[in-house]
Amino acid sequence: MQESSLITLKEKSVENNINFLKKKIGKKVKISAVVKANAYGHGIEHIVPLFEKHGIDHYSVFYYHEAVRVSESLSGEAAIMIMGWIADNDMRNTIQKGFEFYIFNVERLKTALEIAQQLGIRAKIHLEAETGMNRTGLNLDEFNEAIRIIKDNPDYIEVVGFCTHLAGAESISNHYRIQKQLKKYFKLLDVLESNEIKPKFKHVANSAAAFVYPASRLDLVRIGIMIYGFWSSTETFIQYLDNKVNKNDPLDRILGWKTQIMATKKIKAGEFVSYGISYLAQNDIVTAVLPIGYAGGYIRSLSNKGQVLLHGQFCRVIGVVNMNMIIIDITHISGAAIGDEVVIIGRQGDLEIKVGAFSDISNKLNYEVLANLPPNIDRKILSI
Ligand SMILES: *Cc1c(COP(=O)(O)O)cnc(C)c1O
């Protein structure tokens, strides 16, 4: 464990976000919490019990091993859906453990069938249709072949879901493409239903689609970024606010990240700070060193640009981000001492460093910053 910084998770925010999503999305639609990428950096083992406590009983992951981690984090029953990679070696355990998984090619269906026959149980599958994202999914020919295999093997295959993924619902510029995808999806659904295959869950929507295209909610929505308290894009948030009197963000960020001062130093005007010559002190300054660098998830492109909070005030990162340390300018703060708390992401006093600010400067997506948070930082749940 890397104890030089701490990620905090606010349970109240979990509760707030789930309640908001449930209210907006409606009782009839199942919410699947997307917990891939270590639950968007929050930590699967920490966040899943909180989601479970606040009423989530469906989880989506990318890898088989993430599904195992989710199932080990749960205390009760829940569905776990693998949307991505399963090594052939893991298919037996996948089926045996009752994990649901995407079928996006005929090869995988055949592998699953063979193993389900050996085990004498049904594999729970979600048929993924290619509708225009051109990433994974069955095209019409493959779809027809899959249907034949499924109809021949009702004792070994259960079609739990029929799904696709929309290529960018968070931006209006993709509107036409999304409409085309939805049309294609419903056409393929007709084919499925005319073959008497009626999946329990028809699903296409991620966070953005669930809000921008309410008709796309169908039976289940796969909610990632929003359950953690972020909008998929500024555009999605603005569209949500449209015509609303209350312009406050109904979502709360769950995650905070903090560290502490490791050392302080007085620097004379004319001295360079950190590696190289990217920062030259123009005046006499006071600096603090923080034990967090790019190896610990602090993005290197924040060199000379990032900000943190100390004593409720902003402090600038000066010089380049090192592997394990950054240096900040604390000249304007009196009485700062070794051990004082420094906020990297989150609130301190009246100010906040948002993941967004972090990502805007570094030209990364919220998604990317979160997904890159190291798994070996301690996580602590705050009941506030
Ligand atoms: C990641 C992912 C989601 C969740 O997307 P958000 O924008 O985070 O809500 C939904 N569906 C699939 C297939 C995904 O890969």
mmCIF file of C-alpha atoms and ligand atoms in Angstrom:
data_model
loop_
_atom_site.group_PDB
_atom_site.id
_atom_site.type_symbol
_atom_site.label_atom_id
_atom_site.label_comp_id
_atom_site.label_asym_id
_atom_site.label_seq_id
_atom_site.Cartn_x
_atom_site.Cartn_y
_atom_site.Cartn_z
ATOM 1 C CA MET A 1 0.000 0.000 0.000
ATOM 2 C CA GLN A 2 1.047 3.494 -0.738
ATOM 3 C CA GLU A 3 0.221 5.449 2.406
ATOM 4 C CA SER A 4 1.682 8.783 1.300
ATOM 5 C CA SER A 5 -1.711 9.800 -0.043
ATOM 6 C CA LEU A 6 -5.281 8.824 0.702
ATOM 7 C CA ILE A 7 -8.396 8.475 -1.438
ATOM 8 C CA THR A 8 -11.601 9.213 0.442
ATOM 9 C CA LEU A 9 -15.070 8.018 -0.563
ATOM 10 C CA LYS A 10 -18.158 9.819 0.720
ATOM 11 C CA GLU A 11 -21.014 7.472 1.463
ATOM 12 C CA LYS A 12 -23.549 10.312 1.532
ATOM 13 C CA SER A 13 -22.628 11.116 -2.067
ATOM 14 C CA VAL A 14 -23.129 7.492 -3.086
ATOM 15 C CA GLU A 15 -26.593 7.608 -1.572
ATOM 16 C CA ASN A 16 -27.377 10.968 -3.182
ATOM 17 C CA ASN A 17 -26.317 9.870 -6.665
ATOM 18 C CA ILE A 18 -28.168 6.568 -6.544
ATOM 19 C CA ASN A 19 -31.342 8.245 -5.286
ATOM 20 C CA PHE A 20 -31.123 10.893 -7.989
ATOM 21 C CA LEU A 21 -30.540 8.327 -10.740
ATOM 22 C CA LYS A 22 -33.368 6.101 -9.519
ATOM 23 C CA LYS A 23 -35.768 9.010 -9.367
ATOM 24 C CA LYS A 24 -34.910 10.255 -12.853
ATOM 25 C CA ILE A 25 -34.599 6.915 -14.570
ATOM 26 C CA GLY A 26 -37.718 5.423 -13.034
ATOM 27 C CA LYS A 27 -38.635 2.275 -11.186
ATOM 28 C CA LYS A 28 -39.220 0.152 -14.254
ATOM 29 C CA VAL A 29 -35.663 0.447 -15.519
ATOM 30 C CA LYS A 30 -32.872 -1.565 -13.883
ATOM 31 C CA ILE A 31 -29.706 0.380 -13.102
ATOM 32 C CA SER A 32 -26.512 -1.543 -13.717
ATOM 33 C CA ALA A 33 -23.584 0.133 -11.964
ATOM 34 C CA VAL A 34 -20.576 0.068 -14.261
ATOM 35 C CA VAL A 35 -17.561 -0.728 -12.076
ATOM 36 C CA LYS A 36 -14.917 -1.430 -14.721
ATOM 37 C CA ALA A 37 -11.461 0.173 -14.389
ATOM 38 C CA ASN A 38 -11.448 -0.481 -10.642
ATOM 39 C CA ALA A 39 -14.809 1.279 -10.353
ATOM 40 C CA TYR A 40 -13.523 4.322 -12.243
ATOM 41 C CA GLY A 41 -10.566 4.445 -9.864
ATOM 42 C CA HIS A 42 -12.705 4.462 -6.720
ATOM 43 C CA GLY A 43 -11.790 0.864 -5.820
ATOM 44 C CA ILE A 44 -14.097 -2.095 -6.510
ATOM 45 C CA GLU A 45 -13.749 -3.577 -3.023
ATOM 46 C CA HIS A 46 -14.637 -0.270 -1.385
ATOM 47 C CA ILE A 47 -17.400 1.015 -3.613
ATOM 48 C CA VAL A 48 -19.366 -2.164 -4.367
ATOM 49 C CA PRO A 49 -20.482 -2.691 -0.737
ATOM 50 C CA LEU A 50 -21.638 0.949 -0.669
ATOM 51 C CA PHE A 51 -23.557 0.560 -3.927
ATOM 52 C CA GLU A 52 -25.072 -2.657 -2.603
ATOM 53 C CA LYS A 53 -26.104 -1.010 0.658
ATOM 54 C CA HIS A 54 -27.884 1.719 -1.284
ATOM 55 C CA GLY A 55 -29.849 -0.598 -3.508
ATOM 56 C CA ILE A 56 -27.745 -1.547 -6.534
ATOM 57 C CA ASP A 57 -28.053 -5.216 -7.490
ATOM 58 C CA HIS A 58 -26.639 -5.219 -11.008
ATOM 59 C CA TYR A 59 -22.967 -4.641 -11.915
ATOM 60 C CA SER A 60 -21.142 -4.317 -15.221
ATOM 61 C CA VAL A 61 -17.428 -4.940 -15.684
ATOM 62 C CA PHE A 62 -15.041 -5.380 -18.587
ATOM 63 C CA TYR A 63 -12.833 -8.293 -17.450
ATOM 64 C CA TYR A 64 -13.576 -11.672 -15.921
ATOM 65 C CA HIS A 65 -11.229 -10.950 -13.011
ATOM 66 C CA GLU A 66 -13.178 -7.765 -12.239
ATOM 67 C CA ALA A 67 -16.353 -9.871 -12.062
ATOM 68 C CA VAL A 68 -14.658 -12.103 -9.495
ATOM 69 C CA ARG A 69 -13.669 -9.064 -7.435
ATOM 70 C CA VAL A 70 -17.218 -7.703 -7.550
ATOM 71 C CA SER A 71 -18.701 -11.029 -6.484
ATOM 72 C CA GLU A 72 -16.251 -11.266 -3.585
ATOM 73 C CA SER A 73 -17.186 -7.739 -2.483
ATOM 74 C CA LEU A 74 -20.919 -8.449 -2.350
ATOM 75 C CA SER A 75 -22.728 -9.760 0.699
ATOM 76 C CA GLY A 76 -25.975 -10.654 -1.072
ATOM 77 C CA GLU A 77 -27.192 -11.684 -4.501
ATOM 78 C CA ALA A 78 -26.591 -9.532 -7.571
ATOM 79 C CA ALA A 79 -26.178 -9.940 -11.303
ATOM 80 C CA ILE A 80 -22.672 -9.419 -12.673
ATOM 81 C CA MET A 81 -22.276 -8.750 -16.383
ATOM 82 C CA ILE A 82 -18.952 -8.984 -18.225
ATOM 83 C CA MET A 83 -19.055 -6.658 -21.233
ATOM 84 C CA GLY A 84 -15.584 -7.419 -22.512
ATOM 85 C CA TRP A 85 -12.693 -9.806 -22.251
ATOM 86 C CA ILE A 86 -12.854 -13.372 -20.972
ATOM 87 C CA ALA A 87 -9.887 -15.629 -21.670
ATOM 88 C CA ASP A 88 -10.939 -19.068 -22.940
ATOM 89 C CA ASN A 89 -9.399 -20.465 -19.742
ATOM 90 C CA ASP A 90 -11.813 -18.440 -17.662
ATOM 91 C CA MET A 91 -14.982 -19.377 -19.560
ATOM 92 C CA ARG A 92 -15.653 -22.430 -17.396
ATOM 93 C CA ASN A 93 -15.533 -20.388 -14.178
ATOM 94 C CA THR A 94 -17.530 -17.592 -15.772
ATOM 95 C CA ILE A 95 -20.411 -19.946 -16.533
ATOM 96 C CA GLN A 96 -20.113 -21.884 -13.310
ATOM 97 C CA LYS A 97 -20.216 -18.738 -11.184
ATOM 98 C CA GLY A 98 -23.320 -17.588 -13.034
ATOM 99 C CA PHE A 99 -21.701 -14.449 -14.443
ATOM 100 C CA GLU A 100 -23.507 -13.002 -17.447
ATOM 101 C CA PHE A 101 -21.413 -12.059 -20.452
ATOM 102 C CA TYR A 102 -21.569 -10.393 -23.835
ATOM 103 C CA ILE A 103 -21.531 -12.456 -26.995
ATOM 104 C CA PHE A 104 -20.049 -10.334 -29.775
ATOM 105 C CA ASN A 105 -18.912 -13.063 -32.117
ATOM 106 C CA VAL A 106 -19.924 -16.605 -33.020
ATOM 107 C CA GLU A 107 -16.602 -18.045 -31.839
ATOM 108 C CA ARG A 108 -17.283 -17.024 -28.271
ATOM 109 C CA LEU A 109 -20.810 -18.406 -28.430
ATOM 110 C CA LYS A 110 -19.464 -21.771 -29.576
ATOM 111 C CA THR A 111 -16.856 -21.822 -26.801
ATOM 112 C CA ALA A 112 -19.502 -20.959 -24.229
ATOM 113 C CA LEU A 113 -21.883 -23.597 -25.556
ATOM 114 C CA GLU A 114 -19.272 -26.321 -25.435
ATOM 115 C CA ILE A 115 -18.411 -25.550 -21.826
ATOM 116 C CA ALA A 116 -22.043 -25.166 -20.771
ATOM 117 C CA GLN A 117 -22.710 -28.626 -22.233
ATOM 118 C CA GLN A 118 -19.795 -30.094 -20.289
ATOM 119 C CA LEU A 119 -21.040 -28.474 -17.085
ATOM 120 C CA GLY A 120 -24.666 -29.313 -17.766
ATOM 121 C CA ILE A 121 -25.815 -25.767 -16.972
ATOM 122 C CA ARG A 122 -26.964 -22.763 -18.956
ATOM 123 C CA ALA A 123 -24.620 -19.981 -19.945
ATOM 124 C CA LYS A 124 -26.215 -16.563 -19.340
ATOM 125 C CA ILE A 125 -25.515 -14.388 -22.336
ATOM 126 C CA HIS A 126 -26.211 -10.909 -23.651
ATOM 127 C CA LEU A 127 -26.198 -10.740 -27.425
ATOM 128 C CA GLU A 128 -24.351 -7.631 -28.510
ATOM 129 C CA ALA A 129 -25.416 -6.222 -31.854
ATOM 130 C CA GLU A 130 -23.190 -4.252 -34.213
ATOM 131 C CA THR A 131 -25.272 -1.171 -34.921
ATOM 132 C CA GLY A 132 -22.709 1.320 -36.148
ATOM 133 C CA MET A 133 -20.020 1.868 -33.548
ATOM 134 C CA ASN A 134 -17.948 -0.664 -35.459
ATOM 135 C CA ARG A 135 -16.146 -1.963 -32.429
ATOM 136 C CA THR A 136 -17.608 -5.228 -31.172
ATOM 137 C CA GLY A 137 -20.957 -6.838 -31.917
ATOM 138 C CA LEU A 138 -22.678 -9.309 -34.217
ATOM 139 C CA ASN A 139 -23.504 -8.202 -37.734
ATOM 140 C CA LEU A 140 -26.654 -9.544 -39.388
ATOM 141 C CA ASP A 141 -25.098 -12.764 -40.717
ATOM 142 C CA GLU A 142 -23.429 -13.537 -37.410
ATOM 143 C CA PHE A 143 -26.607 -12.629 -35.611
ATOM 144 C CA ASN A 144 -28.594 -15.151 -37.655
ATOM 145 C CA GLU A 145 -26.018 -17.827 -37.055
ATOM 146 C CA ALA A 146 -26.049 -17.096 -33.316
ATOM 147 C CA ILE A 147 -29.842 -17.382 -33.279
ATOM 148 C CA ARG A 148 -29.623 -20.816 -34.939
ATOM 149 C CA ILE A 149 -27.153 -22.030 -32.334
ATOM 150 C CA ILE A 150 -29.266 -20.636 -29.488
ATOM 151 C CA LYS A 151 -32.471 -22.241 -30.801
ATOM 152 C CA ASP A 152 -30.735 -25.592 -31.123
ATOM 153 C CA ASN A 153 -29.461 -25.468 -27.539
ATOM 154 C CA PRO A 154 -32.147 -24.125 -25.211
ATOM 155 C CA ASP A 155 -30.849 -26.232 -22.314
ATOM 156 C CA TYR A 156 -27.416 -24.659 -22.415
ATOM 157 C CA ILE A 157 -27.944 -21.050 -23.389
ATOM 158 C CA GLU A 158 -30.098 -18.439 -21.753
ATOM 159 C CA VAL A 159 -30.374 -15.128 -23.591
ATOM 160 C CA VAL A 160 -30.633 -12.695 -20.685
ATOM 161 C CA GLY A 161 -29.985 -9.573 -22.697
ATOM 162 C CA PHE A 162 -29.880 -7.959 -26.094
ATOM 163 C CA CYS A 163 -27.658 -4.904 -26.281
ATOM 164 C CA THR A 164 -25.508 -2.501 -28.226
ATOM 165 C CA HIS A 165 -23.286 0.469 -27.404
ATOM 166 C CA LEU A 166 -23.922 3.972 -28.720
ATOM 167 C CA ALA A 167 -20.973 5.807 -30.200
ATOM 168 C CA GLY A 168 -20.943 9.088 -28.294
ATOM 169 C CA ALA A 169 -24.350 10.031 -26.862
ATOM 170 C CA GLU A 170 -22.661 12.805 -24.849
ATOM 171 C CA SER A 171 -22.289 15.061 -27.881
ATOM 172 C CA ILE A 172 -25.030 16.502 -30.087
ATOM 173 C CA SER A 173 -22.737 16.219 -33.095
ATOM 174 C CA ASN A 174 -23.299 12.464 -32.952
ATOM 175 C CA HIS A 175 -27.089 12.769 -32.947
ATOM 176 C CA TYR A 176 -27.631 11.460 -36.464
ATOM 177 C CA ARG A 177 -25.273 8.539 -35.949
ATOM 178 C CA ILE A 178 -27.011 7.576 -32.688
ATOM 179 C CA GLN A 179 -30.454 7.667 -34.326
ATOM 180 C CA LYS A 180 -29.198 5.362 -37.034
ATOM 181 C CA GLN A 181 -27.810 2.996 -34.423
ATOM 182 C CA LEU A 182 -31.105 2.881 -32.527
ATOM 183 C CA LYS A 183 -33.010 2.114 -35.738
ATOM 184 C CA LYS A 184 -30.684 -0.731 -36.526
ATOM 185 C CA TYR A 185 -30.950 -2.058 -32.993
ATOM 186 C CA PHE A 186 -34.732 -2.250 -33.183
ATOM 187 C CA LYS A 187 -34.577 -3.952 -36.557
ATOM 188 C CA LEU A 188 -32.357 -6.658 -35.110
ATOM 189 C CA LEU A 189 -34.637 -6.899 -32.084
ATOM 190 C CA ASP A 190 -37.480 -7.735 -34.476
ATOM 191 C CA VAL A 191 -35.395 -10.533 -35.945
ATOM 192 C CA LEU A 192 -34.703 -11.877 -32.454
ATOM 193 C CA GLU A 193 -38.316 -11.708 -31.353
ATOM 194 C CA SER A 194 -39.596 -13.277 -34.543
ATOM 195 C CA ASN A 195 -37.437 -16.224 -33.524
ATOM 196 C CA GLU A 196 -39.231 -16.414 -30.186
ATOM 197 C CA ILE A 197 -36.172 -15.221 -28.281
ATOM 198 C CA LYS A 198 -37.281 -12.701 -25.666
ATOM 199 C CA PRO A 199 -34.438 -11.412 -23.510
ATOM 200 C CA LYS A 200 -35.286 -10.033 -20.075
ATOM 201 C CA PHE A 201 -33.088 -6.981 -20.582
ATOM 202 C CA LYS A 202 -32.934 -4.903 -23.733
ATOM 203 C CA HIS A 203 -30.213 -2.314 -23.110
ATOM 204 C CA VAL A 204 -28.282 0.292 -25.070
ATOM 205 C CA ALA A 205 -27.820 3.318 -22.803
ATOM 206 C CA ASN A 206 -24.818 4.528 -20.850
ATOM 207 C CA SER A 207 -25.045 7.612 -18.591
ATOM 208 C CA ALA A 208 -25.236 10.151 -21.409
ATOM 209 C CA ALA A 209 -27.804 8.225 -23.464
ATOM 210 C CA ALA A 210 -29.984 7.598 -20.392
ATOM 211 C CA PHE A 211 -30.334 11.369 -19.982
ATOM 212 C CA VAL A 212 -30.067 12.736 -23.511
ATOM 213 C CA TYR A 213 -32.241 10.038 -25.111
ATOM 214 C CA PRO A 214 -34.737 8.893 -22.439
ATOM 215 C CA ALA A 215 -36.353 6.546 -24.981
ATOM 216 C CA SER A 216 -33.110 4.595 -25.035
ATOM 217 C CA ARG A 217 -33.483 3.467 -21.417
ATOM 218 C CA LEU A 218 -35.430 0.327 -22.388
ATOM 219 C CA ASP A 219 -35.169 -2.296 -19.597
ATOM 220 C CA LEU A 220 -31.738 -1.482 -18.201
ATOM 221 C CA VAL A 221 -29.215 1.355 -18.254
ATOM 222 C CA ARG A 222 -25.482 0.870 -17.781
ATOM 223 C CA ILE A 223 -24.493 3.814 -15.610
ATOM 224 C CA GLY A 224 -20.817 4.515 -15.063
ATOM 225 C CA ILE A 225 -19.574 8.080 -14.762
ATOM 226 C CA MET A 226 -22.789 9.556 -13.314
ATOM 227 C CA ILE A 227 -23.041 7.194 -10.369
ATOM 228 C CA TYR A 228 -19.622 8.532 -9.311
ATOM 229 C CA GLY A 229 -21.018 12.061 -9.485
ATOM 230 C CA PHE A 230 -19.793 13.325 -12.870
ATOM 231 C CA TRP A 231 -21.658 14.307 -16.016
ATOM 232 C CA SER A 232 -20.455 12.598 -19.188
ATOM 233 C CA SER A 233 -19.757 16.002 -20.733
ATOM 234 C CA THR A 234 -20.536 19.653 -20.026
ATOM 235 C CA GLU A 235 -23.073 19.394 -22.812
ATOM 236 C CA THR A 236 -25.047 16.648 -21.042
ATOM 237 C CA PHE A 237 -25.165 18.704 -17.865
ATOM 238 C CA ILE A 238 -26.286 21.842 -19.672
ATOM 239 C CA GLN A 239 -28.973 19.931 -21.496
ATOM 240 C CA TYR A 240 -30.191 18.543 -18.170
ATOM 241 C CA LEU A 241 -30.324 22.051 -16.666
ATOM 242 C CA ASP A 242 -32.347 23.394 -19.577
ATOM 243 C CA ASN A 243 -35.566 24.992 -18.252
ATOM 244 C CA LYS A 244 -34.782 24.070 -14.671
ATOM 245 C CA VAL A 245 -35.066 26.816 -12.071
ATOM 246 C CA ASN A 246 -32.552 25.174 -9.772
ATOM 247 C CA LYS A 247 -29.206 25.270 -11.529
ATOM 248 C CA ASN A 248 -27.345 23.324 -8.855
ATOM 249 C CA ASP A 249 -25.622 20.118 -9.800
ATOM 250 C CA PRO A 250 -27.774 17.287 -8.416
ATOM 251 C CA LEU A 251 -24.795 14.914 -8.429
ATOM 252 C CA ASP A 252 -22.129 14.767 -5.718
ATOM 253 C CA ARG A 253 -18.584 13.643 -6.320
ATOM 254 C CA ILE A 254 -17.801 10.633 -4.163
ATOM 255 C CA LEU A 255 -14.035 10.728 -4.447
ATOM 256 C CA GLY A 256 -11.481 12.937 -2.781
ATOM 257 C CA TRP A 257 -7.710 12.604 -2.802
ATOM 258 C CA LYS A 258 -5.315 14.107 -0.317
ATOM 259 C CA THR A 259 -1.746 13.992 0.849
ATOM 260 C CA GLN A 260 0.435 15.969 3.262
ATOM 261 C CA ILE A 261 3.505 18.162 3.358
ATOM 262 C CA MET A 262 6.696 16.107 3.481
ATOM 263 C CA ALA A 263 9.231 18.958 3.614
ATOM 264 C CA THR A 264 9.425 22.726 3.203
ATOM 265 C CA LYS A 265 12.207 24.911 1.878
ATOM 266 C CA LYS A 266 13.114 28.579 1.335
ATOM 267 C CA ILE A 267 14.286 29.339 -2.181
ATOM 268 C CA LYS A 268 16.209 32.463 -3.241
ATOM 269 C CA ALA A 269 15.220 34.489 -6.292
ATOM 270 C CA GLY A 270 17.134 33.291 -9.337
ATOM 271 C CA GLU A 271 17.198 29.603 -8.341
ATOM 272 C CA PHE A 272 15.742 26.813 -10.488
ATOM 273 C CA VAL A 273 13.376 24.375 -8.788
ATOM 274 C CA SER A 274 13.060 20.630 -9.491
ATOM 275 C CA TYR A 275 14.667 18.929 -12.519
ATOM 276 C CA GLY A 276 15.903 21.073 -15.359
ATOM 277 C CA ILE A 277 15.164 24.699 -15.958
ATOM 278 C CA SER A 278 11.387 24.820 -16.376
ATOM 279 C CA TYR A 279 10.871 26.809 -13.169
ATOM 280 C CA LEU A 280 12.977 29.794 -12.183
ATOM 281 C CA ALA A 281 12.124 31.581 -8.924
ATOM 282 C CA GLN A 282 11.436 35.244 -9.731
ATOM 283 C CA ASN A 283 11.385 36.219 -6.045
ATOM 284 C CA ASP A 284 12.348 34.647 -2.767
ATOM 285 C CA ILE A 285 9.761 31.910 -2.292
ATOM 286 C CA VAL A 286 8.784 29.152 0.118
ATOM 287 C CA THR A 287 8.036 25.699 -1.228
ATOM 288 C CA ALA A 288 6.591 22.461 0.091
ATOM 289 C CA VAL A 289 7.345 18.986 -1.199
ATOM 290 C CA LEU A 290 4.471 16.489 -1.443
ATOM 291 C CA PRO A 291 5.093 12.721 -1.558
ATOM 292 C CA ILE A 292 3.015 12.148 -4.672
ATOM 293 C CA GLY A 293 4.307 11.985 -8.243
ATOM 294 C CA TYR A 294 3.487 10.448 -11.580
ATOM 295 C CA ALA A 295 4.112 6.938 -10.215
ATOM 296 C CA GLY A 296 1.356 7.649 -7.705
ATOM 297 C CA GLY A 297 -1.162 8.912 -10.252
ATOM 298 C CA TYR A 298 -0.281 12.626 -10.362
ATOM 299 C CA ILE A 299 -0.224 13.327 -14.079
ATOM 300 C CA ARG A 300 3.113 14.565 -15.377
ATOM 301 C CA SER A 301 1.511 17.043 -17.760
ATOM 302 C CA LEU A 302 0.438 19.012 -14.675
ATOM 303 C CA SER A 303 4.071 20.126 -14.327
ATOM 304 C CA ASN A 304 4.109 23.907 -13.642
ATOM 305 C CA LYS A 305 0.309 23.934 -14.084
ATOM 306 C CA GLY A 306 -1.467 21.868 -11.456
ATOM 307 C CA GLN A 307 -2.960 23.307 -8.282
ATOM 308 C CA VAL A 308 -3.616 21.840 -4.856
ATOM 309 C CA LEU A 309 -5.320 23.173 -1.724
ATOM 310 C CA LEU A 310 -3.452 23.954 1.483
ATOM 311 C CA HIS A 311 -4.953 25.821 4.469
ATOM 312 C CA GLY A 312 -8.016 26.440 2.297
ATOM 313 C CA GLN A 313 -6.050 28.228 -0.432
ATOM 314 C CA PHE A 314 -4.803 27.340 -3.888
ATOM 315 C CA CYS A 315 -1.096 26.531 -4.304
ATOM 316 C CA ARG A 316 0.572 26.045 -7.651
ATOM 317 C CA VAL A 317 2.698 23.091 -8.655
ATOM 318 C CA ILE A 318 6.102 24.457 -9.662
ATOM 319 C CA GLY A 319 8.670 22.633 -11.729
ATOM 320 C CA VAL A 320 8.167 19.229 -13.275
ATOM 321 C CA VAL A 321 6.212 16.430 -11.645
ATOM 322 C CA ASN A 322 8.734 13.849 -10.399
ATOM 323 C CA MET A 323 8.204 10.121 -10.122
ATOM 324 C CA ASN A 324 7.298 10.287 -6.434
ATOM 325 C CA MET A 325 7.142 13.988 -5.564
ATOM 326 C CA ILE A 326 5.800 17.370 -6.564
ATOM 327 C CA ILE A 327 6.833 20.789 -5.306
ATOM 328 C CA ILE A 328 4.300 23.510 -4.602
ATOM 329 C CA ASP A 329 4.631 27.232 -3.955
ATOM 330 C CA ILE A 330 3.407 28.066 -0.440
ATOM 331 C CA THR A 331 4.891 31.579 -0.175
ATOM 332 C CA HIS A 332 1.444 33.124 0.386
ATOM 333 C CA ILE A 333 0.548 30.768 3.223
ATOM 334 C CA SER A 334 1.802 31.516 6.691
ATOM 335 C CA GLY A 335 2.383 28.815 9.234
ATOM 336 C CA ALA A 336 2.349 25.845 6.871
ATOM 337 C CA ALA A 337 4.155 22.918 8.481
ATOM 338 C CA ILE A 338 5.268 19.404 7.749
ATOM 339 C CA GLY A 339 2.304 17.038 8.035
ATOM 340 C CA ASP A 340 -0.330 19.617 7.012
ATOM 341 C CA GLU A 341 -3.094 18.199 4.850
ATOM 342 C CA VAL A 342 -2.999 18.971 1.124
ATOM 343 C CA VAL A 343 -5.996 18.304 -1.107
ATOM 344 C CA ILE A 344 -5.247 17.062 -4.620
ATOM 345 C CA ILE A 345 -8.858 16.403 -5.602
ATOM 346 C CA GLY A 346 -11.836 17.556 -3.571
ATOM 347 C CA ARG A 347 -12.789 20.334 -1.156
ATOM 348 C CA GLN A 348 -10.912 22.186 1.502
ATOM 349 C CA GLY A 349 -12.683 25.108 3.115
ATOM 350 C CA ASP A 350 -14.677 26.941 0.452
ATOM 351 C CA LEU A 351 -12.539 25.856 -2.471
ATOM 352 C CA GLU A 352 -12.539 22.757 -4.594
ATOM 353 C CA ILE A 353 -10.143 21.088 -7.005
ATOM 354 C CA LYS A 354 -12.317 19.183 -9.427
ATOM 355 C CA VAL A 355 -11.304 16.180 -11.439
ATOM 356 C CA GLY A 356 -12.454 18.376 -14.313
ATOM 357 C CA ALA A 357 -9.877 21.062 -13.530
ATOM 358 C CA PHE A 358 -7.297 18.356 -13.252
ATOM 359 C CA SER A 359 -8.299 16.923 -16.595
ATOM 360 C CA ASP A 360 -8.806 20.217 -18.476
ATOM 361 C CA ILE A 361 -5.232 21.304 -17.801
ATOM 362 C CA SER A 362 -3.804 17.919 -18.682
ATOM 363 C CA ASN A 363 -6.080 17.488 -21.688
ATOM 364 C CA LYS A 364 -7.471 14.234 -20.347
ATOM 365 C CA LEU A 365 -11.028 13.059 -19.890
ATOM 366 C CA ASN A 366 -12.551 12.800 -16.422
ATOM 367 C CA TYR A 367 -12.830 9.135 -17.251
ATOM 368 C CA GLU A 368 -9.125 8.879 -17.938
ATOM 369 C CA VAL A 369 -7.992 10.682 -14.787
ATOM 370 C CA LEU A 370 -10.233 8.488 -12.636
ATOM 371 C CA ALA A 371 -9.329 5.243 -14.386
ATOM 372 C CA ASN A 372 -5.635 5.986 -13.885
ATOM 373 C CA LEU A 373 -5.840 6.443 -10.108
ATOM 374 C CA PRO A 374 -3.492 3.814 -8.714
ATOM 375 C CA PRO A 375 -5.193 0.857 -7.050
ATOM 376 C CA ASN A 376 -2.561 0.714 -4.299
ATOM 377 C CA ILE A 377 -3.483 4.020 -2.660
ATOM 378 C CA ASP A 378 -5.378 3.493 0.609
ATOM 379 C CA ARG A 379 -9.092 4.179 0.372
ATOM 380 C CA LYS A 380 -11.140 5.344 3.315
ATOM 381 C CA ILE A 381 -14.917 5.575 3.486
ATOM 382 C CA LEU A 382 -16.325 8.729 5.063
ATOM 383 C CA SER A 383 -19.829 8.454 6.439
ATOM 384 C CA ILE A 384 -20.510 12.161 5.767
HETATM 385 C C1 LIG B 1 -18.132 2.078 -19.903
HETATM 386 C C2 LIG B 1 -19.385 1.619 -20.484
HETATM 387 C C3 LIG B 1 -20.615 2.134 -20.052
HETATM 388 C C4 LIG B 1 -20.721 3.246 -19.024
HETATM 389 O O1 LIG B 1 -20.454 4.480 -19.623
HETATM 390 P P1 LIG B 1 -20.629 5.859 -18.807
HETATM 391 O O2 LIG B 1 -20.469 6.913 -19.829
HETATM 392 O O3 LIG B 1 -19.528 5.881 -17.812
HETATM 393 O O4 LIG B 1 -21.962 5.822 -18.168
HETATM 394 C C5 LIG B 1 -21.773 1.596 -20.581
HETATM 395 N N1 LIG B 1 -21.717 0.627 -21.521
HETATM 396 C C6 LIG B 1 -20.560 0.116 -21.969
HETATM 397 C C7 LIG B 1 -20.568 -0.960 -22.996
HETATM 398 C C8 LIG B 1 -19.365 0.604 -21.485
HETATM 399 O O5 LIG B 1 -18.201 0.110 -21.946
#
